[in-house]
Short mmCIF file of C-alpha atoms in Angstrom, two decimals:
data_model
loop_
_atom_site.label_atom_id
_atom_site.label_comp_id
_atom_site.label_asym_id
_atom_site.label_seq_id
_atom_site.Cartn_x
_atom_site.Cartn_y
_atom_site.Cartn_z
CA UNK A 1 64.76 127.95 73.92
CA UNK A 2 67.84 129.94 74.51
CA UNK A 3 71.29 129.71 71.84
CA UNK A 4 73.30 129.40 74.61
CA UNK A 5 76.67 126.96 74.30
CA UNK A 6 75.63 123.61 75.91
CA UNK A 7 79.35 122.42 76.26
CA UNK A 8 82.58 122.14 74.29
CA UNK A 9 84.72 119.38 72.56
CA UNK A 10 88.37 121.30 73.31
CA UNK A 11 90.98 121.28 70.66
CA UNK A 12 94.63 121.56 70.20
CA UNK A 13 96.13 118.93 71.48
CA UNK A 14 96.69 115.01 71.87
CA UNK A 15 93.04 113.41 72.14
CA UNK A 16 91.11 116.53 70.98
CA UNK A 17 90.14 117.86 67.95
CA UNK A 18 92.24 119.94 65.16
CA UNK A 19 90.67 120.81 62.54
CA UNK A 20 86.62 119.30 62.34
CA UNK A 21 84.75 119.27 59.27
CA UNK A 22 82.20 117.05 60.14
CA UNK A 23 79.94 114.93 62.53
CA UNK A 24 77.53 112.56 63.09
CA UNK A 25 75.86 111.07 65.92
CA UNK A 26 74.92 106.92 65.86
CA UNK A 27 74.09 104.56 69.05
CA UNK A 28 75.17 106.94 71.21
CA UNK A 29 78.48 108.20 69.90
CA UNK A 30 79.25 111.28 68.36
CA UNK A 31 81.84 110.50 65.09
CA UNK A 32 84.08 113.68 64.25
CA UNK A 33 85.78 113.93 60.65
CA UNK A 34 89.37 115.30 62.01
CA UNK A 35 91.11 117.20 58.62
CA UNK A 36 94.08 118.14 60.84
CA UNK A 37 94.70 115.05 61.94
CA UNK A 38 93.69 112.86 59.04
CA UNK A 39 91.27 110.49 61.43
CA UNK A 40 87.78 110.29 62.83
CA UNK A 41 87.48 110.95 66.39
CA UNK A 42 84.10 108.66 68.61
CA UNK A 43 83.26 110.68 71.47
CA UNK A 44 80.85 109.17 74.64
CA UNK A 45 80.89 112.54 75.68
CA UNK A 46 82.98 115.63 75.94
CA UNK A 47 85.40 114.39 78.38
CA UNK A 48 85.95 110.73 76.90
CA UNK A 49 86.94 109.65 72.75
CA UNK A 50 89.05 107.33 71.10
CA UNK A 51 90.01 107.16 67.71
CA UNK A 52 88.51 104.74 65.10
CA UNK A 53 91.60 102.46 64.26
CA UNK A 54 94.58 103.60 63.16
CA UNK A 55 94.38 102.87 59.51
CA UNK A 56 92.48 106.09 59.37
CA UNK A 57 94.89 107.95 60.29
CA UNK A 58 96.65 107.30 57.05
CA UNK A 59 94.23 108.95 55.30
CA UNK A 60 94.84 113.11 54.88
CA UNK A 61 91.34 115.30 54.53
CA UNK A 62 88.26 113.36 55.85
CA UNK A 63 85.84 115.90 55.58
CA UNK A 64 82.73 113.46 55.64
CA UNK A 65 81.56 110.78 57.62
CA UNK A 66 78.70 108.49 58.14
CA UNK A 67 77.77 105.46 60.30
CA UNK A 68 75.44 102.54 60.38
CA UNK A 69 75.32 99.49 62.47
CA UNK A 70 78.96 98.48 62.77
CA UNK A 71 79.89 100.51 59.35
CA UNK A 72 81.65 103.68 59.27
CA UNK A 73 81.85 105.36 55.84
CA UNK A 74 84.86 108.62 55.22
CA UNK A 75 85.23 110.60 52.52
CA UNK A 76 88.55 111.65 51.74
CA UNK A 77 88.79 114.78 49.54
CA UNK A 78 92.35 114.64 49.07
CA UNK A 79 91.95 111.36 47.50
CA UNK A 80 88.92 112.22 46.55
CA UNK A 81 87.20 108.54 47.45
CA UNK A 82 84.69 107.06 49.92
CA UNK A 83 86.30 104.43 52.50
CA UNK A 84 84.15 102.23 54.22
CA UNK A 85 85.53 100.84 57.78
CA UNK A 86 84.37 97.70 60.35
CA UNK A 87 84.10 100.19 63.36
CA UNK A 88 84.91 97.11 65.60
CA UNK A 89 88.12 96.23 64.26
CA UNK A 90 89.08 99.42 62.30
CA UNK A 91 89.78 96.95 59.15
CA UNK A 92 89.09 98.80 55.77
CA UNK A 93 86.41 97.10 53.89
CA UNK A 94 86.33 98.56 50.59
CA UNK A 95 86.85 101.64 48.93
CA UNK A 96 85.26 103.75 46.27
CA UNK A 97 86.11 106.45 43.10
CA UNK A 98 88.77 108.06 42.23
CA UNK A 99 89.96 111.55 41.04
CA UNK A 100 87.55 113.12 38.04
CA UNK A 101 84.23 114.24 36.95
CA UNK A 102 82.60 110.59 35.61
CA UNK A 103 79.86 109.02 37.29
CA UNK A 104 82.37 106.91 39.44
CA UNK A 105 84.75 109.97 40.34
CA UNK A 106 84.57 113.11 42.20
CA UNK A 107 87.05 116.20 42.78
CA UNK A 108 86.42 117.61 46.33
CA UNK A 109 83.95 115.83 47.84
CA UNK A 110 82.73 117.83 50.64
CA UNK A 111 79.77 116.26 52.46
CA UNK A 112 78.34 112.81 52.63
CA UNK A 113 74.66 111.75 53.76
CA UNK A 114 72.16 108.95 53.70
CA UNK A 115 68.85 107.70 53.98
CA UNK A 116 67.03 104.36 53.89
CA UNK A 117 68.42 104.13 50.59
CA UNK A 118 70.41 106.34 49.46
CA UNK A 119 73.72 108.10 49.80
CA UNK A 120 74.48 111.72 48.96
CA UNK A 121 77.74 113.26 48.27
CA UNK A 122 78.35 117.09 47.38
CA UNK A 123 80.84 116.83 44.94
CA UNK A 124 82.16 120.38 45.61
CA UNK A 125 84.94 120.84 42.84
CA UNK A 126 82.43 118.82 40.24
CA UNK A 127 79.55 121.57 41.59
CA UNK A 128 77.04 118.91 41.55
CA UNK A 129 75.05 116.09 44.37
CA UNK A 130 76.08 112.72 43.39
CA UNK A 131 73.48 109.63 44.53
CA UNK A 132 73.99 106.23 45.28
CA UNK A 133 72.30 103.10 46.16
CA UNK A 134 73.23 101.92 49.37
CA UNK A 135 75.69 99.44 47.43
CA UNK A 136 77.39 102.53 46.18
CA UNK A 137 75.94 102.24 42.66
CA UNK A 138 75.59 105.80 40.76
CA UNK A 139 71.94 106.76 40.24
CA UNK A 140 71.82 110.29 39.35
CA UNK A 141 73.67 113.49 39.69
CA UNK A 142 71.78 116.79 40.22
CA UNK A 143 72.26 120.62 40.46
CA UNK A 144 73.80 120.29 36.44
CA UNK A 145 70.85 122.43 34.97
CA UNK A 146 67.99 120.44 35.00
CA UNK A 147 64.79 122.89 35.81
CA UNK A 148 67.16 125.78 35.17
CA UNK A 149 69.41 125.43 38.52
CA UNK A 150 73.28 125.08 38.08
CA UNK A 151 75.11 124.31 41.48
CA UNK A 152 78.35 126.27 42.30
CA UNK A 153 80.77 124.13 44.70
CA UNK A 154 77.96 122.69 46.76
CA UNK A 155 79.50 122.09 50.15
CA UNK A 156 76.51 120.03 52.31
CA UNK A 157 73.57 118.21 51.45
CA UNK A 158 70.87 116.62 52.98
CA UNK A 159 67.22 114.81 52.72
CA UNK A 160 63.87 114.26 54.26
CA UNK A 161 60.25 112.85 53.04
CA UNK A 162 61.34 113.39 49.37
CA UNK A 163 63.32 116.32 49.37
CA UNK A 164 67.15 116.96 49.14
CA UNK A 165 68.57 120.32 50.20
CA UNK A 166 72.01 121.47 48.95
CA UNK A 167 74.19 124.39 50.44
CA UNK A 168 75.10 125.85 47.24
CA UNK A 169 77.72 128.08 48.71
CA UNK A 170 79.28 129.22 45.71
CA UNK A 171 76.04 130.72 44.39
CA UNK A 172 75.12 132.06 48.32
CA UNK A 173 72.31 129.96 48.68
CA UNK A 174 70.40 126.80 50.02
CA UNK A 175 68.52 125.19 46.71
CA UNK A 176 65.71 122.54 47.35
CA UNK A 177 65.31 119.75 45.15
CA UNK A 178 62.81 117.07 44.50
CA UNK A 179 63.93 113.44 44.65
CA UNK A 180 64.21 113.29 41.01
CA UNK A 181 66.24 116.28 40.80
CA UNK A 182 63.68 119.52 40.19
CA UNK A 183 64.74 122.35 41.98
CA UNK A 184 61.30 123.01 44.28
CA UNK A 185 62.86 126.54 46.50
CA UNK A 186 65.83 127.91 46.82
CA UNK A 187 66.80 130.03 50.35
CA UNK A 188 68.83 133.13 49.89
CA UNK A 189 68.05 134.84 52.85
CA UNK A 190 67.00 134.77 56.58
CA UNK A 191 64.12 138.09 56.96
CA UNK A 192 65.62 139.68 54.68
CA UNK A 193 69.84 138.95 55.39
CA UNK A 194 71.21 137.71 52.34
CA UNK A 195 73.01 134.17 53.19
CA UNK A 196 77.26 135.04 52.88
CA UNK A 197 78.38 131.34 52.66
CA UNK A 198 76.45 128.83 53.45
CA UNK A 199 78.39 125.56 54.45
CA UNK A 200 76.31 122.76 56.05
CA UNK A 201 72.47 121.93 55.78
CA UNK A 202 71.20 119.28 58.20
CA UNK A 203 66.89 118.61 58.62
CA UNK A 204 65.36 117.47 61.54
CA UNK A 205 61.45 117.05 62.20
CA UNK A 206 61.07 119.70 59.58
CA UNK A 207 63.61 122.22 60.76
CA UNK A 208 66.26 123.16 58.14
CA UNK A 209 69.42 123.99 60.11
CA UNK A 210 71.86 126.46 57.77
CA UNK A 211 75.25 127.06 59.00
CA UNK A 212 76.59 130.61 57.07
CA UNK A 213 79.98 130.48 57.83
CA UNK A 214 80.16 134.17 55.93
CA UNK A 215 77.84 135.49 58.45
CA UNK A 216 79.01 133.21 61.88
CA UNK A 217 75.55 133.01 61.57
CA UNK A 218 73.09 129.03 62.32
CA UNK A 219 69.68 129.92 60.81
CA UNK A 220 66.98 127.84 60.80
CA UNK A 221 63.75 127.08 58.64
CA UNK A 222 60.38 125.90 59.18
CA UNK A 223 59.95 123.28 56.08
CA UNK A 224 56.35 122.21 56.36
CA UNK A 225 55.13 121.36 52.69
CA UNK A 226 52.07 122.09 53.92
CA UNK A 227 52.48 125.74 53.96
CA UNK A 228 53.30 127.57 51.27
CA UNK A 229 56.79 128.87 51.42
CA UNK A 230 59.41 128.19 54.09
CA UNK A 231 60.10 130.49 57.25
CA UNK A 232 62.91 131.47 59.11
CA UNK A 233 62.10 130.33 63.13
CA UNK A 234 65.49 131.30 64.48
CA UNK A 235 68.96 133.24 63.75
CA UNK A 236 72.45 132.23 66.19
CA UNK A 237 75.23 132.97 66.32
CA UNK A 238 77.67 130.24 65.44
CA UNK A 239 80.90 131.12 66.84
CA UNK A 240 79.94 132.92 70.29
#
């Protein structure tokens, strides 16, 4: 398949994006995380959005977002909590830690994720993966040493069939967990290219997607436990 752009969501003006940080796609919407203008944009396609209420707009650096059912979840790294939204109405529900480096506080929060059960954040100024039940109690924190792997400002994080992977960007490198917090592999390189900066991590049908915003480079991964180690399938360029 070719790398070519597909289509564009423009940017710059009223009813556009400023500065994204974040997506995710649910029932047919794609939800934006806006930093430059403190909201989360729903687009039905590239032509057509709306914003999700305007008590988000209140809030200054969402740089993580999540949705399920009729629940829309932000994190806010300026205030350095999770905010959980009725879509439908806009109303804020309840919200969630505070400023620190406790179990219930983080300092940068950079990414947030989920799974049947869980929630992920990478608390980037903490340099560590915080992870939740789905009623936002703490169950573990990893990438603090255990198995000899120390995260440095982890910026993205994600899961599949038992395995987290973190973009540990301070350290250049994509590390590979277990569910109960082992480091398994860690990526730092694509054939050889040392990863600059990597930023986001999302899985799909065992494809590990790796945006290096260093290199303006997407590369992705073959992750089939099956084999042995992982392989790079693809290198493209991000920003072309």
């Amino acid at each position: 398949s070719s790398d070519a752009v597909v289509s564009r969501i423009p940017s710059g003006g009223a009813g556009v994006v400023d500065r994204p940080t974040n997506l995710v796609r649910s029932g047919g919407m794609l939800y934006i995380a806006d930093a430059g203008k403190g909201t989360i944009i729903a687009y039905v396609d590239s032509s057509s959005n709306f914003n999700i209420g305007p008590v988000l707009a209140s809030r200054r650096t969402p740089t993580g977002v999540w949705v399920e059912n009729s629940t829309l979840w932000l994190i806010d790294s300026a205030q350095n909590q999770v905010l959980e939204y009725d879509i439908k109405t806009g109303r804020s529900l309840r919200t969630f830690f505070g400023t620190g480096g406790g179990s219930d506080r983080l300092s940068g929060p950079a990414d947030l994720w989920a799974d049947e059960s869980h929630f992920y954040i990478a608390d980037q100024q903490n340099s560590r993966v915080q992870i939740y039940t789905k009623n936002w109690e703490y169950l573990d924190s990893i990438g603090t040493g255990r198995g000899g792997v120390t995260l440095s400002q982890p910026s993205s994080v994600t899961s599949d069939d038992g395995h987290i992977y973190v973009a540990d960007t301070g350290n250049s490198r994509v590390v590979v967990f277990s569910s109960d917090g082992y480091p398994l592999e860690t990526l730092a390189d694509a054939n050889g290219t040392a990863l600059v900066s990597p930023r986001s991590v999302r899985i799909s049908n065992q494809v590990l997607y790796v945006l290096d915003s260093g290199a303006d480079k997407i590369y992705t991964y073959s992750m089939n436990w099956s084999k042995s180690t992982p392989s790079v399938l693809a290198e493209i360029d991000a920003l072309k």
